[in-house]
XYZ file of C-alpha atoms in Angstrom:
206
model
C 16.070 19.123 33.183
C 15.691 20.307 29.417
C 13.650 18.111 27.482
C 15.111 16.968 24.106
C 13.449 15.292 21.301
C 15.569 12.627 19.389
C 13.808 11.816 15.937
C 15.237 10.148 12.932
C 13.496 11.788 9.777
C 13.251 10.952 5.605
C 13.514 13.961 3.542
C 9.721 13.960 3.623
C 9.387 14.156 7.177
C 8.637 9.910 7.923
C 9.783 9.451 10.940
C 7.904 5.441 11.102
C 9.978 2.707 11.480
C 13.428 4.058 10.308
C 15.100 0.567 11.819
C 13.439 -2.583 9.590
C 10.658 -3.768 6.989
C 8.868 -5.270 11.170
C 9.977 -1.978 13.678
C 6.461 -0.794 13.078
C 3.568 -1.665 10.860
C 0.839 0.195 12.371
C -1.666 1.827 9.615
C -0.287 -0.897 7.369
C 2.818 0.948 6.709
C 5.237 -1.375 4.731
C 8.380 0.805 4.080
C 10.474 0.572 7.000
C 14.104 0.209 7.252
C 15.012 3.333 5.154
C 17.790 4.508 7.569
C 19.411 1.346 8.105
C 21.198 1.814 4.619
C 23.128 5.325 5.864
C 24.133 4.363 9.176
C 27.818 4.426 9.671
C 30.295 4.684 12.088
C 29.855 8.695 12.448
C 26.705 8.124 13.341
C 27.027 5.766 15.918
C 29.077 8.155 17.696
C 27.522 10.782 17.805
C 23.908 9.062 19.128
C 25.973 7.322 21.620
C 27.512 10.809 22.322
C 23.787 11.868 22.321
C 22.101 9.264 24.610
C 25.119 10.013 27.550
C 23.511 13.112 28.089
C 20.442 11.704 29.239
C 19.086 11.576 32.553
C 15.745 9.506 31.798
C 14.023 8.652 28.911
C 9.928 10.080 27.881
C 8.341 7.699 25.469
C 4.965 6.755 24.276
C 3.261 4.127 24.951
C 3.355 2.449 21.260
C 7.402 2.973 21.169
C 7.752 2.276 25.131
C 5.841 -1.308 24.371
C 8.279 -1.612 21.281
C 11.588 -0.651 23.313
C 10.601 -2.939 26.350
C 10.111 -6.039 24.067
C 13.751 -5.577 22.003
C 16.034 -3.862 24.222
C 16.260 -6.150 26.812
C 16.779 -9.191 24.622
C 19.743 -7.150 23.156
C 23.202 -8.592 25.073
C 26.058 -7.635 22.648
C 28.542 -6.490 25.141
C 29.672 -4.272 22.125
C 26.454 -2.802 21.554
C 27.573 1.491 22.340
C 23.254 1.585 23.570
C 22.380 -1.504 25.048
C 23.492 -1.005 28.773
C 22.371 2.901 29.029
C 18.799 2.299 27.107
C 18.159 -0.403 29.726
C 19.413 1.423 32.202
C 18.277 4.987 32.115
C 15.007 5.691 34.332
C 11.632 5.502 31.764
C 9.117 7.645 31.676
C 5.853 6.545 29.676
C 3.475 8.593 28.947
C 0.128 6.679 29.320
C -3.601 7.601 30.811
C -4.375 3.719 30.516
C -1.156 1.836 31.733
C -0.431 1.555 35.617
C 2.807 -0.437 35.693
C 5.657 -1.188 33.052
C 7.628 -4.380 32.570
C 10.933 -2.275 31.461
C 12.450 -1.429 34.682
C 12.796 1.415 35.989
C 9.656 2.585 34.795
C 7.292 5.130 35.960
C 4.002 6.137 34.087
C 3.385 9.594 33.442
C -0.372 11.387 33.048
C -0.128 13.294 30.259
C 1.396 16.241 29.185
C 1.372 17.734 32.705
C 3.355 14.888 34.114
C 5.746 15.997 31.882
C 5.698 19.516 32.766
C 6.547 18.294 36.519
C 9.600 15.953 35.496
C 11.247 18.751 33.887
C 11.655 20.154 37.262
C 13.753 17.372 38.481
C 17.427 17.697 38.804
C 19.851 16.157 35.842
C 20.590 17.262 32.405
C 18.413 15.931 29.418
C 15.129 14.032 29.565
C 15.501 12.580 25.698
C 11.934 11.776 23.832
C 13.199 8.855 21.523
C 10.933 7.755 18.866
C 7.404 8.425 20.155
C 6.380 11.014 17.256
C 2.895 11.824 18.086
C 3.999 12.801 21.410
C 6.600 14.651 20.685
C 4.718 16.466 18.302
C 1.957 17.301 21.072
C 4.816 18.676 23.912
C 6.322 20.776 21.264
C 3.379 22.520 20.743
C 3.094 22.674 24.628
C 5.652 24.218 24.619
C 8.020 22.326 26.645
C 10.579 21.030 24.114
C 14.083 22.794 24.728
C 16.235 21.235 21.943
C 15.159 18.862 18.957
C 17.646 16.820 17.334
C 17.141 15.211 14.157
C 18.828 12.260 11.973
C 17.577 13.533 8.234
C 18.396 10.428 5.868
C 18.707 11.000 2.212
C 15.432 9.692 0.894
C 11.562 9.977 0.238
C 9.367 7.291 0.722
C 6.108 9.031 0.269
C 4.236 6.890 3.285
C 4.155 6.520 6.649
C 3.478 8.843 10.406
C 5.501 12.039 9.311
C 6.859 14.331 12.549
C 4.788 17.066 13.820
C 2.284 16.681 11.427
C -0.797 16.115 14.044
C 0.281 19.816 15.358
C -2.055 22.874 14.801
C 0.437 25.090 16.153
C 3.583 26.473 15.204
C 7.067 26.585 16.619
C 10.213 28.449 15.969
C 13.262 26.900 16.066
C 16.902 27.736 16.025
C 19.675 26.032 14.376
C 22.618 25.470 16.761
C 24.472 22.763 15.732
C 25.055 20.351 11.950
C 26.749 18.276 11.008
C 26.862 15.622 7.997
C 28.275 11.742 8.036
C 30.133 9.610 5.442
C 27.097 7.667 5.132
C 25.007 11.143 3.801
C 23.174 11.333 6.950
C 21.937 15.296 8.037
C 22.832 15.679 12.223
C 20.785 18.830 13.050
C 20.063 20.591 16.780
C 17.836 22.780 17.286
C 17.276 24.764 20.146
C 13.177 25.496 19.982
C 12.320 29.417 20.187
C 8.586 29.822 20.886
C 6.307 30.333 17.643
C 7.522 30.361 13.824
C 8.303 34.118 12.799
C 6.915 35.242 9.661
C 7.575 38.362 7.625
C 7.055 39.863 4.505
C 9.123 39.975 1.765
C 10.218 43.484 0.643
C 12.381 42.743 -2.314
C 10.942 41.231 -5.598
C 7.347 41.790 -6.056
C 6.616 38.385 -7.445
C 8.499 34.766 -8.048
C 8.507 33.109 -11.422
């Protein structure tokens, strides 16, 4: 299966608690809630579109302990992710947890457990949330596609994406689009390490 990461993203790179002031407070991070006030019906769409394609979902243990308290108690029969969140086959990646309470679960070992559910049959494994690990397969190497939500702000705190990597990666942009709301849809298809060249026209930049 590929494995895709699904983040949602400020302008500076936050990707902590995009859904309210409470998602997640960890590091005493008080700014949540900054994509709630772009979401429209665009969007909707296309992260329902999104979350069809998945096979199983790879989360971390902070976001799968966050998921398995609020999804379940979710029962709008409206609700476009209720049914397929709780659903979809989880994957938590965990050295410490031996069972989880979100069924179907299954914890992972690390990084290499990871590795060995790629080779399972299906289309998308989908990293939702979970940051720090997405950050740490990417620069394993074992990312196929990264999709981000990019909401039209700065808020100048909080766990930014990739930012525990010492690597680099390359990545390609295959698909964009934009919603009503002024929200940035971007997939990326990852390409191995960032190029780099030099720059053979002007000498110098003002």
């Amino acid at each position: 299966m590929k494995l895709v990461l699904t983040e949602f993203v400020t302008l500076d790179g936050v990707s902590q608690g995009p859904g309210s002031a409470t998602e997640d407070t960890s590091d005493g991070f008080t700014r949540g809630g900054w994509l709630v006030p772009f979401i429209d019906e665009a969007f909707v769409r296309r992260t329902a579109d999104w979350l069809a394609l998945a096979d199983g979902l790879v989360l971390g243990r902070r976001t799968y302990d966050a998921f398995a308290r609020d999804w379940p108690q979710i029962t709008d029969p409206d609700d476009p992710f209720t049914e397929r969140m709780n659903a979809l086959p989880k994957y938590v990646v965990s050295r410490t947890l031996t069972e989880g309470s979100w069924h179907p679960t299954t914890v992972v070992r690390g990084v290499e457990g990871v590795a060995e559910l790629k080779k399972l049959p299906g289309n998308e494994l989908q990293i939702h949330g979970s940051a720090r690990l997405g950050d740490a397969l990417v620069k394993a190497g074992l990312v196929d596609v990264v999709r981000l939500v990019v909401a039209p702000t700065v808020i100048g705190a909080g766990r930014r994406l990739f930012e525990h990597s010492d690597g680099t990666a390359g990545l390609k942009l295959v698909k964009h689009e934009s919603t009503p709301g002024g929200l940035m849809l971007l997939e990326y298809e990852t390409v191995g390490a960032a190029p780099v060249a030099e720059y053979e026209g002007v000498t110098a930049f003002v």
